[in-house]
Amino acid sequence: MDKIEQKVQDARALFQQRKVEEAEVLLQEALSENPHHPGAHHGLGLIFLTRGDSSNALPHFQEAQRLNPSDPAPVRAIASLWRLQGQPQKAVQFLEGVLIRFPILATPIMMMDLAELYAVTGQNERLTDLLARLEQGIKMEPALALALGELWKELGDHQQIERLATSIEQADGGVAAALLGSAASIRGDHESAIAYHENAVSLSPGIWHSHAALASLLVSKDLSRANHHAAPPPPP
């Protein structure tokens, strides 16, 4: 590992330890020696972002992406920044363009980012098509199933959520129950939704999705039960 790369690695470690100023010094030194180091630009982008300075963060992420276009991290950061700045359509155009030029970046997590942007911008036909392609082309895992369920919920499609629950039931009964709770909520069957989410929590206490859903569903029925689910501890 050369001296510049070592500085970038050390800066990353300092950043993770919340020693932001020290990390920034190392990254600035690295860029003074090599202005074209993508990792140093990405690191500075993160530092500016933690300070709420998106106007200075964006150029560093863009330079990191230009220098290393196969790295998904700056791509996701740029799309997220456009969305946070109230320009989700610009984020869609950027992400679609990147995925056309660099198909290797079309990972499940990147496609989920795009799906969320379609939901935010109301592009329901594209969202429906993308969700269907995602389910066909990847190995379904519980966390991904929950995320997909939330997007189908945006479309109000309880049948797709029920189908998703069936596909994941053997792998994770808790996630399947959570999905069926979401489907029941869409149908307006709140009693069934409560029962499904309570079953999800009993099977898998770490499903924060169901804790939140229960807090919302129970608040008008039984405040003491709702309080039990209102603020679960964050996942480790």
C-alpha positions as a LaTeX table, in Angstrom:
\begin{tabular}{lrrr}
\hline
Residue & $x$ (\AA) & $y$ (\AA) & $z$ (\AA) \\
\hline
Met1 & 0.00 & 0.00 & 0.00 \\
Asp2 & 1.46 & 3.36 & $-1.01$ \\
Lys3 & 1.64 & 6.41 & 1.25 \\
Ile4 & $-1.42$ & 8.14 & $-0.22$ \\
Glu5 & $-3.61$ & 5.06 & 0.01 \\
Gln6 & $-2.50$ & 4.59 & 3.62 \\
Lys7 & $-3.63$ & 8.13 & 4.42 \\
Val8 & $-7.04$ & 7.46 & 2.87 \\
Gln9 & $-7.40$ & 4.23 & 4.84 \\
Asp10 & $-6.34$ & 5.95 & 8.06 \\
Ala11 & $-8.82$ & 8.76 & 7.36 \\
Arg12 & $-11.60$ & 6.22 & 6.88 \\
Ala13 & $-10.78$ & 4.68 & 10.27 \\
Leu14 & $-10.75$ & 8.10 & 11.93 \\
Phe15 & $-14.08$ & 8.99 & 10.34 \\
Gln16 & $-15.62$ & 5.80 & 11.72 \\
Gln17 & $-14.33$ & 6.84 & 15.14 \\
Arg18 & $-16.05$ & 10.23 & 14.63 \\
Lys19 & $-12.73$ & 12.05 & 14.51 \\
Val20 & $-13.92$ & 14.06 & 11.55 \\
Glu21 & $-11.44$ & 16.93 & 11.67 \\
Glu22 & $-8.45$ & 14.58 & 11.83 \\
Ala23 & $-9.86$ & 12.54 & 8.97 \\
Glu24 & $-10.33$ & 15.68 & 6.87 \\
Val25 & $-6.69$ & 16.71 & 7.38 \\
Leu26 & $-5.46$ & 13.35 & 6.07 \\
Leu27 & $-7.81$ & 13.42 & 3.08 \\
Gln28 & $-6.77$ & 16.94 & 2.15 \\
Glu29 & $-3.11$ & 15.85 & 2.36 \\
Ala30 & $-3.87$ & 12.85 & 0.15 \\
Leu31 & $-5.54$ & 15.04 & $-2.47$ \\
Ser32 & $-2.69$ & 17.55 & $-2.41$ \\
Glu33 & $-0.39$ & 14.69 & $-3.39$ \\
Asn34 & $-2.83$ & 13.04 & $-5.78$ \\
Pro35 & $-5.84$ & 15.15 & $-6.83$ \\
His36 & $-7.26$ & 12.17 & $-8.70$ \\
His37 & $-7.70$ & 9.73 & $-5.84$ \\
Pro38 & $-11.38$ & 8.59 & $-5.87$ \\
Gly39 & $-11.35$ & 7.34 & $-2.29$ \\
Ala40 & $-10.11$ & 10.68 & $-0.97$ \\
His41 & $-12.83$ & 12.54 & $-2.87$ \\
His42 & $-15.48$ & 10.15 & $-1.59$ \\
Gly43 & $-14.21$ & 10.56 & 1.97 \\
Leu44 & $-14.38$ & 14.34 & 1.77 \\
Gly45 & $-17.87$ & 14.08 & 0.34 \\
Leu46 & $-18.92$ & 12.11 & 3.40 \\
Ile47 & $-17.32$ & 14.64 & 5.73 \\
Phe48 & $-19.14$ & 17.56 & 4.10 \\
Leu49 & $-22.35$ & 15.55 & 4.17 \\
Thr50 & $-22.08$ & 14.94 & 7.93 \\
Arg51 & $-21.84$ & 18.70 & 8.34 \\
Gly52 & $-24.97$ & 19.22 & 6.29 \\
Asp53 & $-22.96$ & 20.88 & 3.51 \\
Ser54 & $-24.43$ & 19.13 & 0.48 \\
Ser55 & $-23.25$ & 21.82 & $-1.95$ \\
Asn56 & $-19.62$ & 20.92 & $-1.20$ \\
Ala57 & $-20.27$ & 17.21 & $-0.76$ \\
Leu58 & $-21.79$ & 16.74 & $-4.22$ \\
Pro59 & $-18.73$ & 17.78 & $-6.32$ \\
His60 & $-16.52$ & 15.37 & $-4.38$ \\
Phe61 & $-18.94$ & 12.48 & $-4.88$ \\
Gln62 & $-19.21$ & 13.35 & $-8.56$ \\
Glu63 & $-15.42$ & 13.40 & $-8.95$ \\
Ala64 & $-15.12$ & 10.08 & $-7.10$ \\
Gln65 & $-17.71$ & 8.59 & $-9.45$ \\
Arg66 & $-15.95$ & 10.01 & $-12.53$ \\
Leu67 & $-12.60$ & 8.61 & $-11.42$ \\
Asn68 & $-13.95$ & 5.18 & $-10.47$ \\
Pro69 & $-17.25$ & 4.64 & $-12.30$ \\
Ser70 & $-17.55$ & 1.00 & $-11.21$ \\
Asp71 & $-17.74$ & 1.95 & $-7.51$ \\
Pro72 & $-21.39$ & 1.96 & $-6.37$ \\
Ala73 & $-20.78$ & 4.08 & $-3.25$ \\
Pro74 & $-20.49$ & 7.52 & $-4.88$ \\
Val75 & $-23.32$ & 6.67 & $-7.28$ \\
Arg76 & $-25.68$ & 5.95 & $-4.40$ \\
Ala77 & $-24.47$ & 9.06 & $-2.58$ \\
Ile78 & $-25.15$ & 11.31 & $-5.58$ \\
Ala79 & $-28.64$ & 9.88 & $-6.14$ \\
Ser80 & $-29.41$ & 10.27 & $-2.43$ \\
Leu81 & $-28.23$ & 13.89 & $-2.44$ \\
Trp82 & $-30.44$ & 14.81 & $-5.41$ \\
Arg83 & $-33.38$ & 13.25 & $-3.61$ \\
Leu84 & $-32.59$ & 15.06 & $-0.34$ \\
Gln85 & $-32.35$ & 18.33 & $-2.24$ \\
Gly86 & $-35.90$ & 17.88 & $-3.48$ \\
Gln87 & $-34.94$ & 16.77 & $-6.98$ \\
Pro88 & $-35.91$ & 13.07 & $-7.06$ \\
Gln89 & $-36.53$ & 13.14 & $-10.83$ \\
Lys90 & $-32.96$ & 14.29 & $-11.35$ \\
Ala91 & $-31.86$ & 11.38 & $-9.15$ \\
Val92 & $-33.90$ & 9.00 & $-11.33$ \\
Gln93 & $-32.32$ & 10.30 & $-14.55$ \\
Phe94 & $-28.83$ & 10.10 & $-13.06$ \\
Leu95 & $-29.26$ & 6.56 & $-11.71$ \\
Glu96 & $-30.89$ & 5.27 & $-14.90$ \\
Gly97 & $-28.06$ & 6.74 & $-16.96$ \\
Val98 & $-25.38$ & 5.18 & $-14.76$ \\
Leu99 & $-27.03$ & 1.75 & $-14.88$ \\
Ile100 & $-27.25$ & 1.90 & $-18.68$ \\
Arg101 & $-23.56$ & 2.79 & $-19.01$ \\
Phe102 & $-22.37$ & 0.43 & $-16.27$ \\
Pro103 & $-24.67$ & $-2.62$ & $-16.06$ \\
Ile104 & $-22.30$ & $-4.20$ & $-13.54$ \\
Leu105 & $-23.71$ & $-1.75$ & $-10.98$ \\
Ala106 & $-27.25$ & $-3.17$ & $-11.32$ \\
Thr107 & $-27.08$ & $-4.95$ & $-7.97$ \\
Pro108 & $-30.24$ & $-5.62$ & $-5.90$ \\
Ile109 & $-29.48$ & $-2.75$ & $-3.53$ \\
Met110 & $-28.92$ & $-0.31$ & $-6.41$ \\
Met111 & $-32.13$ & $-1.44$ & $-8.09$ \\
Met112 & $-33.99$ & $-0.96$ & $-4.81$ \\
Asp113 & $-32.68$ & 2.60 & $-4.71$ \\
Leu114 & $-34.12$ & 3.14 & $-8.18$ \\
Ala115 & $-37.41$ & 1.50 & $-7.18$ \\
Glu116 & $-37.74$ & 3.87 & $-4.22$ \\
Leu117 & $-37.13$ & 6.82 & $-6.52$ \\
Tyr118 & $-39.83$ & 5.57 & $-8.90$ \\
Ala119 & $-42.20$ & 5.41 & $-5.91$ \\
Val120 & $-41.30$ & 8.94 & $-4.79$ \\
Thr121 & $-41.79$ & 10.36 & $-8.28$ \\
Gly122 & $-45.05$ & 8.49 & $-8.89$ \\
Gln123 & $-43.72$ & 6.45 & $-11.81$ \\
Asn124 & $-45.93$ & 3.49 & $-10.96$ \\
Glu125 & $-45.65$ & 1.61 & $-14.25$ \\
Arg126 & $-41.85$ & 1.64 & $-14.09$ \\
Leu127 & $-41.99$ & 0.69 & $-10.42$ \\
Thr128 & $-44.28$ & $-2.27$ & $-11.09$ \\
Asp129 & $-42.05$ & $-3.51$ & $-13.90$ \\
Leu130 & $-38.88$ & $-3.10$ & $-11.86$ \\
Leu131 & $-40.27$ & $-4.89$ & $-8.80$ \\
Ala132 & $-41.37$ & $-7.82$ & $-10.96$ \\
Arg133 & $-37.93$ & $-8.03$ & $-12.58$ \\
Leu134 & $-36.23$ & $-7.78$ & $-9.19$ \\
Glu135 & $-38.19$ & $-10.70$ & $-7.78$ \\
Gln136 & $-37.46$ & $-12.84$ & $-10.83$ \\
Gly137 & $-33.75$ & $-12.10$ & $-11.01$ \\
Ile138 & $-32.52$ & $-12.34$ & $-7.42$ \\
Lys139 & $-32.44$ & $-14.74$ & $-4.53$ \\
Met140 & $-35.15$ & $-13.60$ & $-2.15$ \\
Glu141 & $-33.96$ & $-12.82$ & 1.37 \\
Pro142 & $-36.14$ & $-11.74$ & 4.32 \\
Ala143 & $-34.85$ & $-8.15$ & 4.53 \\
Leu144 & $-35.27$ & $-7.68$ & 0.79 \\
Ala145 & $-38.76$ & $-9.18$ & 0.92 \\
Leu146 & $-39.78$ & $-6.59$ & 3.52 \\
Ala147 & $-38.34$ & $-3.78$ & 1.42 \\
Leu148 & $-40.13$ & $-5.03$ & $-1.69$ \\
Gly149 & $-43.33$ & $-5.36$ & 0.32 \\
Glu150 & $-43.12$ & $-1.70$ & 1.31 \\
Leu151 & $-42.82$ & $-0.70$ & $-2.34$ \\
Trp152 & $-45.77$ & $-2.87$ & $-3.38$ \\
Lys153 & $-47.64$ & $-1.18$ & $-0.52$ \\
Glu154 & $-46.88$ & 2.19 & $-2.12$ \\
Leu155 & $-48.73$ & 0.85 & $-5.16$ \\
Gly156 & $-51.62$ & $-0.42$ & $-3.03$ \\
Asp157 & $-51.22$ & $-3.94$ & $-4.42$ \\
His158 & $-52.11$ & $-6.36$ & $-1.61$ \\
Gln159 & $-52.11$ & $-9.36$ & $-3.95$ \\
Gln160 & $-48.45$ & $-8.91$ & $-4.83$ \\
Ile161 & $-47.60$ & $-8.61$ & $-1.12$ \\
Glu162 & $-49.55$ & $-11.78$ & $-0.34$ \\
Arg163 & $-47.71$ & $-13.61$ & $-3.13$ \\
Leu164 & $-44.41$ & $-12.31$ & $-1.75$ \\
Ala165 & $-45.36$ & $-13.57$ & 1.73 \\
Thr166 & $-46.03$ & $-17.03$ & 0.33 \\
Ser167 & $-42.63$ & $-17.11$ & $-1.39$ \\
Ile168 & $-40.75$ & $-16.21$ & 1.82 \\
Glu169 & $-42.86$ & $-18.13$ & 4.37 \\
Gln170 & $-40.64$ & $-21.21$ & 4.61 \\
Ala171 & $-37.50$ & $-19.12$ & 4.96 \\
Asp172 & $-38.88$ & $-16.68$ & 7.55 \\
Gly173 & $-42.35$ & $-17.00$ & 9.04 \\
Gly174 & $-42.03$ & $-13.70$ & 10.89 \\
Val175 & $-41.36$ & $-11.72$ & 7.72 \\
Ala176 & $-44.20$ & $-13.54$ & 5.96 \\
Ala177 & $-46.58$ & $-12.55$ & 8.78 \\
Ala178 & $-45.39$ & $-8.93$ & 8.60 \\
Leu179 & $-46.07$ & $-8.88$ & 4.87 \\
Leu180 & $-49.54$ & $-10.33$ & 5.35 \\
Gly181 & $-50.17$ & $-7.62$ & 7.92 \\
Ser182 & $-49.31$ & $-4.99$ & 5.32 \\
Ala183 & $-51.60$ & $-6.65$ & 2.80 \\
Ala184 & $-54.46$ & $-6.72$ & 5.32 \\
Ser185 & $-53.95$ & $-2.99$ & 6.02 \\
Ile186 & $-54.30$ & $-2.23$ & 2.31 \\
Arg187 & $-57.56$ & $-4.19$ & 2.23 \\
Gly188 & $-58.80$ & $-2.19$ & 5.23 \\
Asp189 & $-58.93$ & $-5.29$ & 7.43 \\
His190 & $-57.27$ & $-3.76$ & 10.48 \\
Glu191 & $-58.13$ & $-6.59$ & 12.88 \\
Ser192 & $-56.36$ & $-9.09$ & 10.67 \\
Ala193 & $-53.47$ & $-6.68$ & 10.20 \\
Ile194 & $-53.01$ & $-6.42$ & 13.96 \\
Ala195 & $-53.12$ & $-10.20$ & 14.34 \\
Tyr196 & $-50.56$ & $-10.73$ & 11.59 \\
His197 & $-48.17$ & $-8.10$ & 12.96 \\
Glu198 & $-48.48$ & $-9.45$ & 16.50 \\
Asn199 & $-47.66$ & $-12.89$ & 15.13 \\
Ala200 & $-44.67$ & $-11.41$ & 13.28 \\
Val201 & $-43.34$ & $-9.82$ & 16.47 \\
Ser202 & $-43.80$ & $-13.05$ & 18.44 \\
Leu203 & $-41.94$ & $-15.05$ & 15.79 \\
Ser204 & $-39.23$ & $-12.45$ & 15.14 \\
Pro205 & $-39.03$ & $-9.74$ & 17.85 \\
Gly206 & $-36.51$ & $-7.81$ & 15.75 \\
Ile207 & $-38.97$ & $-6.96$ & 12.97 \\
Trp208 & $-39.19$ & $-3.20$ & 13.61 \\
His209 & $-41.51$ & $-2.88$ & 10.63 \\
Ser210 & $-44.24$ & $-4.73$ & 12.57 \\
His211 & $-43.56$ & $-2.83$ & 15.79 \\
Ala212 & $-44.15$ & 0.43 & 13.94 \\
Ala213 & $-47.23$ & $-0.91$ & 12.14 \\
Leu214 & $-48.71$ & $-2.13$ & 15.43 \\
Ala215 & $-48.11$ & 1.20 & 17.13 \\
Ser216 & $-50.04$ & 2.90 & 14.35 \\
Leu217 & $-52.86$ & 0.34 & 14.21 \\
Leu218 & $-53.34$ & 0.13 & 17.97 \\
Val219 & $-53.18$ & 3.80 & 18.81 \\
Ser220 & $-56.89$ & 4.29 & 18.25 \\
Lys221 & $-57.83$ & 1.01 & 19.94 \\
Asp222 & $-55.64$ & 0.47 & 22.98 \\
Leu223 & $-53.07$ & 3.11 & 23.85 \\
Ser224 & $-51.24$ & 0.94 & 26.39 \\
Arg225 & $-50.62$ & $-1.74$ & 23.78 \\
Ala226 & $-49.59$ & 0.88 & 21.27 \\
Asn227 & $-47.00$ & 2.30 & 23.65 \\
His228 & $-45.38$ & $-1.11$ & 23.86 \\
His229 & $-44.54$ & $-0.91$ & 20.16 \\
Ala230 & $-44.05$ & 2.84 & 19.70 \\
Ala231 & $-40.31$ & 3.07 & 20.24 \\
Pro232 & $-38.50$ & $-0.26$ & 19.92 \\
Pro233 & $-34.77$ & $-0.19$ & 20.50 \\
Pro234 & $-32.76$ & 0.34 & 17.31 \\
Pro235 & $-31.26$ & $-2.74$ & 15.68 \\
Pro236 & $-27.59$ & $-3.32$ & 16.53 \\
\hline
\end{tabular}
